[in-house]
mmCIF file of C-alpha atoms and ligand atoms in Angstrom:
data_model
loop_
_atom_site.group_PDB
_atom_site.id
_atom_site.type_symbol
_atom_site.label_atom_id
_atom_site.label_comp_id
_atom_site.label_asym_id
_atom_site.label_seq_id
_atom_site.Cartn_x
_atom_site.Cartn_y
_atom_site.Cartn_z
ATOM 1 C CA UNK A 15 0.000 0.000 0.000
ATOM 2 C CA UNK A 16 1.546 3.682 -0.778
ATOM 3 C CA UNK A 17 0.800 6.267 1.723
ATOM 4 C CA UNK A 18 0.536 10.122 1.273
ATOM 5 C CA UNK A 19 1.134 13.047 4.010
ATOM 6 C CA UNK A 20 -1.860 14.646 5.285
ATOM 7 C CA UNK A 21 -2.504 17.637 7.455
ATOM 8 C CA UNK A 22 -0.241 16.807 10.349
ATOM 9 C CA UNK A 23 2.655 14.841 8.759
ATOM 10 C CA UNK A 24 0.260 11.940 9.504
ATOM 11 C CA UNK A 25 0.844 8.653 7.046
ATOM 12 C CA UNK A 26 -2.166 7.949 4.939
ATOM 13 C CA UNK A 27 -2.835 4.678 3.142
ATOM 14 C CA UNK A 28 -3.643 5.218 -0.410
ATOM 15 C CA UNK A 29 -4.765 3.385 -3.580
ATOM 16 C CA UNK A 30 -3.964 4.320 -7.326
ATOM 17 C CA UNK A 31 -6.866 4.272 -9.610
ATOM 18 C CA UNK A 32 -6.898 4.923 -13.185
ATOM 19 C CA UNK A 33 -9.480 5.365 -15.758
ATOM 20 C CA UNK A 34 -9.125 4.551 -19.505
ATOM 21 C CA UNK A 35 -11.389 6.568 -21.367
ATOM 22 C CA UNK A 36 -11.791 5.261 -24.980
ATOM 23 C CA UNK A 37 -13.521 7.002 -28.206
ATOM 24 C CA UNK A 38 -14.965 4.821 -31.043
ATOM 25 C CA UNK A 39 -15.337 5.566 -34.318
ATOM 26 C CA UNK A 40 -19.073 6.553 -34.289
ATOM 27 C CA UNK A 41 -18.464 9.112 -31.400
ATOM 28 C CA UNK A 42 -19.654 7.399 -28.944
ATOM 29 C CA UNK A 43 -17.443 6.953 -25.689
ATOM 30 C CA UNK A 44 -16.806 4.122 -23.247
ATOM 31 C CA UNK A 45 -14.717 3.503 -20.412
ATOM 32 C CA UNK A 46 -12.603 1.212 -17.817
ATOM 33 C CA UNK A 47 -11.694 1.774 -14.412
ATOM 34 C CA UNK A 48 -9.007 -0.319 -12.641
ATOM 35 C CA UNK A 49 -6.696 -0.033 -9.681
ATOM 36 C CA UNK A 50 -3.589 -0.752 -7.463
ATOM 37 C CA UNK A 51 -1.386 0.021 -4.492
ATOM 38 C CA UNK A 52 1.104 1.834 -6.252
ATOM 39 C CA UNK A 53 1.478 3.764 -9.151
ATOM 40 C CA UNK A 54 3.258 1.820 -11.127
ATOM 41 C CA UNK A 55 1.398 -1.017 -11.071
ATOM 42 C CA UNK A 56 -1.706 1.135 -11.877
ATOM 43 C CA UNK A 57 0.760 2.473 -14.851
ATOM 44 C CA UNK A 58 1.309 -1.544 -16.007
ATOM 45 C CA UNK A 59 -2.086 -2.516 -15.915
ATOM 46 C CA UNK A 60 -3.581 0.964 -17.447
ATOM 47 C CA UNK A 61 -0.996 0.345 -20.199
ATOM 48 C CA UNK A 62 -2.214 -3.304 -20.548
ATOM 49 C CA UNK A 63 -6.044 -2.130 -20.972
ATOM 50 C CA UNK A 64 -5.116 0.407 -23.494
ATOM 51 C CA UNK A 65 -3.272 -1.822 -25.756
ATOM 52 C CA UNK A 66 -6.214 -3.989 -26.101
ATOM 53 C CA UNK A 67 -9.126 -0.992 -26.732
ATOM 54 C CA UNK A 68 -6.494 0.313 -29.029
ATOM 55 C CA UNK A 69 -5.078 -2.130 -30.614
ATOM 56 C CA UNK A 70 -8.075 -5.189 -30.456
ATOM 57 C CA UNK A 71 -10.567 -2.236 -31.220
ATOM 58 C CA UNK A 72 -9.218 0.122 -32.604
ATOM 59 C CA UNK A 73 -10.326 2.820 -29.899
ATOM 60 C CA UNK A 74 -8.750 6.158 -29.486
ATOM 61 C CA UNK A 75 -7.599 5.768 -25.431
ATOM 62 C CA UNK A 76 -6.936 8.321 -22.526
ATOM 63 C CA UNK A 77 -5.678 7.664 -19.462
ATOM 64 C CA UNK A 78 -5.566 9.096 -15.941
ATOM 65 C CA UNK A 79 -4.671 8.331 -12.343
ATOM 66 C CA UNK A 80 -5.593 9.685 -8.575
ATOM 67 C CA UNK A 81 -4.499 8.389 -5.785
ATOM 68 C CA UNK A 82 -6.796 8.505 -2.965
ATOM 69 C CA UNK A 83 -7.118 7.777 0.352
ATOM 70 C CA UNK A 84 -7.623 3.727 0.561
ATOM 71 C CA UNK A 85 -10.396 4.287 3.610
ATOM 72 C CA UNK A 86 -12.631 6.571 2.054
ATOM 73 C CA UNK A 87 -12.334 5.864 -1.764
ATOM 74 C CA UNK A 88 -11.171 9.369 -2.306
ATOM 75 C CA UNK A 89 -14.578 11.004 -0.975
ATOM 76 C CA UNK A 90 -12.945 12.367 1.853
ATOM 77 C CA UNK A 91 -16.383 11.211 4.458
ATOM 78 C CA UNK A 92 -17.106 7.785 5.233
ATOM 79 C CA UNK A 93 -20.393 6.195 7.011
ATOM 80 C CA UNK A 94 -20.076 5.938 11.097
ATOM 81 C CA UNK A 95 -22.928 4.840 12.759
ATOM 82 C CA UNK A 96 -25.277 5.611 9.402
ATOM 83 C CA UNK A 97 -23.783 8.827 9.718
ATOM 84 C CA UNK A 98 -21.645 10.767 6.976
ATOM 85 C CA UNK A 99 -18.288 11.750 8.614
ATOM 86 C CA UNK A 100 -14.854 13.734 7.985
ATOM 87 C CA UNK A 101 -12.851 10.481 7.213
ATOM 88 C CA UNK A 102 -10.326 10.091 10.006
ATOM 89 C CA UNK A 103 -7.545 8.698 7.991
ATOM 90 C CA UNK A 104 -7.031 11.769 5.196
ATOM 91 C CA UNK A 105 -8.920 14.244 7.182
ATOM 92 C CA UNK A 106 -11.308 15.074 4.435
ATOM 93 C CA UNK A 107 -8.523 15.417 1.110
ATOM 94 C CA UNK A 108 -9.880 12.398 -0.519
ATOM 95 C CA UNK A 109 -7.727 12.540 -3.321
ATOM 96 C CA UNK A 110 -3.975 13.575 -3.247
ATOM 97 C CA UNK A 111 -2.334 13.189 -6.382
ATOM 98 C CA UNK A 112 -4.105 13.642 -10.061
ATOM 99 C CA UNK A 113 -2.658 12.583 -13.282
ATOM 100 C CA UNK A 114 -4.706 14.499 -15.892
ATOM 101 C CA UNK A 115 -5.980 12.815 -18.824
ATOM 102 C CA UNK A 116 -3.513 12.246 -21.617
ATOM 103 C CA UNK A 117 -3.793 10.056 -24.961
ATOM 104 C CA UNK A 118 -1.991 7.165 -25.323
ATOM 105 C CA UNK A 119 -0.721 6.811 -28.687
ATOM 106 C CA UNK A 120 1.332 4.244 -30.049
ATOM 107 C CA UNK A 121 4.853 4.485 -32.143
ATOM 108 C CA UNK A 122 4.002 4.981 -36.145
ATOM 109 C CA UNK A 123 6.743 2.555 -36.099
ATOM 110 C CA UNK A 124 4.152 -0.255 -34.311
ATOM 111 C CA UNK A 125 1.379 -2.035 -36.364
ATOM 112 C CA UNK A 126 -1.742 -3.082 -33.677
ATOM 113 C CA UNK A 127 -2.788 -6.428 -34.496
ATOM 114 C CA UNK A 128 -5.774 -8.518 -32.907
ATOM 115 C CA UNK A 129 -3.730 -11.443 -31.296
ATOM 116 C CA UNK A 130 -4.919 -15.039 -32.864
ATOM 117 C CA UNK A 131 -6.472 -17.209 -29.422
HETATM 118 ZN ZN1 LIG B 8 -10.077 9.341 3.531
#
């Protein structure tokens, strides 16, 4: 698990997500949403998911990251008692690190083939 400072110089457990946004020909837009401890194991799997909606179907593909807090999903409240509380963990932040979206585009030099079963 990674961890992130918050408020105090208090360790935070945190979780990488990532989104891969893709576009298809027609327009019309679809997406994935993974995640892991760290960010570069959120970087290897994004990668992975992007090379098939690229280069199985022929997607365009975005990706991004956060990193949130792992208790509170990045919401920054959590339920206590079927109430909605301040997490205690990240004090509220939620999120602490964003990767904006950026394209993922392959080398001209690399041909995407659909990869025989
Ligand atoms: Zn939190």
């Amino acid at each position: 698990m990674a961890t992130a400072i918050s408020g105090k110089k208090t360790a935070v457990e945190t979780y990488w997500c990532y989104a891969i946004d893709y576009l298809r020909e027609d327009g019309s837009k679809g997406a994935v949403i993974g995640g892991q401890n760290t960010l570069s194991a959120a970087i290897a799997e994004a990668f992975s998911d992007a090379t098939y909606y690229n280069g199985v179907c022929g997607y365009r593909v975005f990706a991004s990251f956060k990193q949130h807090c792992a208790l509170c999903q990045g919401q920054g409240e959590i339920t206590i008692k079927s109430k909605r509380r301040k997490c205690p963990a990240c004090k509220g932040k939620g999120i602490f690190q964003t990767i904006p979206e950026t394209e993922l585009v392959p080398s001209k030099h690399v041909q995407m083939s659909e990869k025989a079963s």
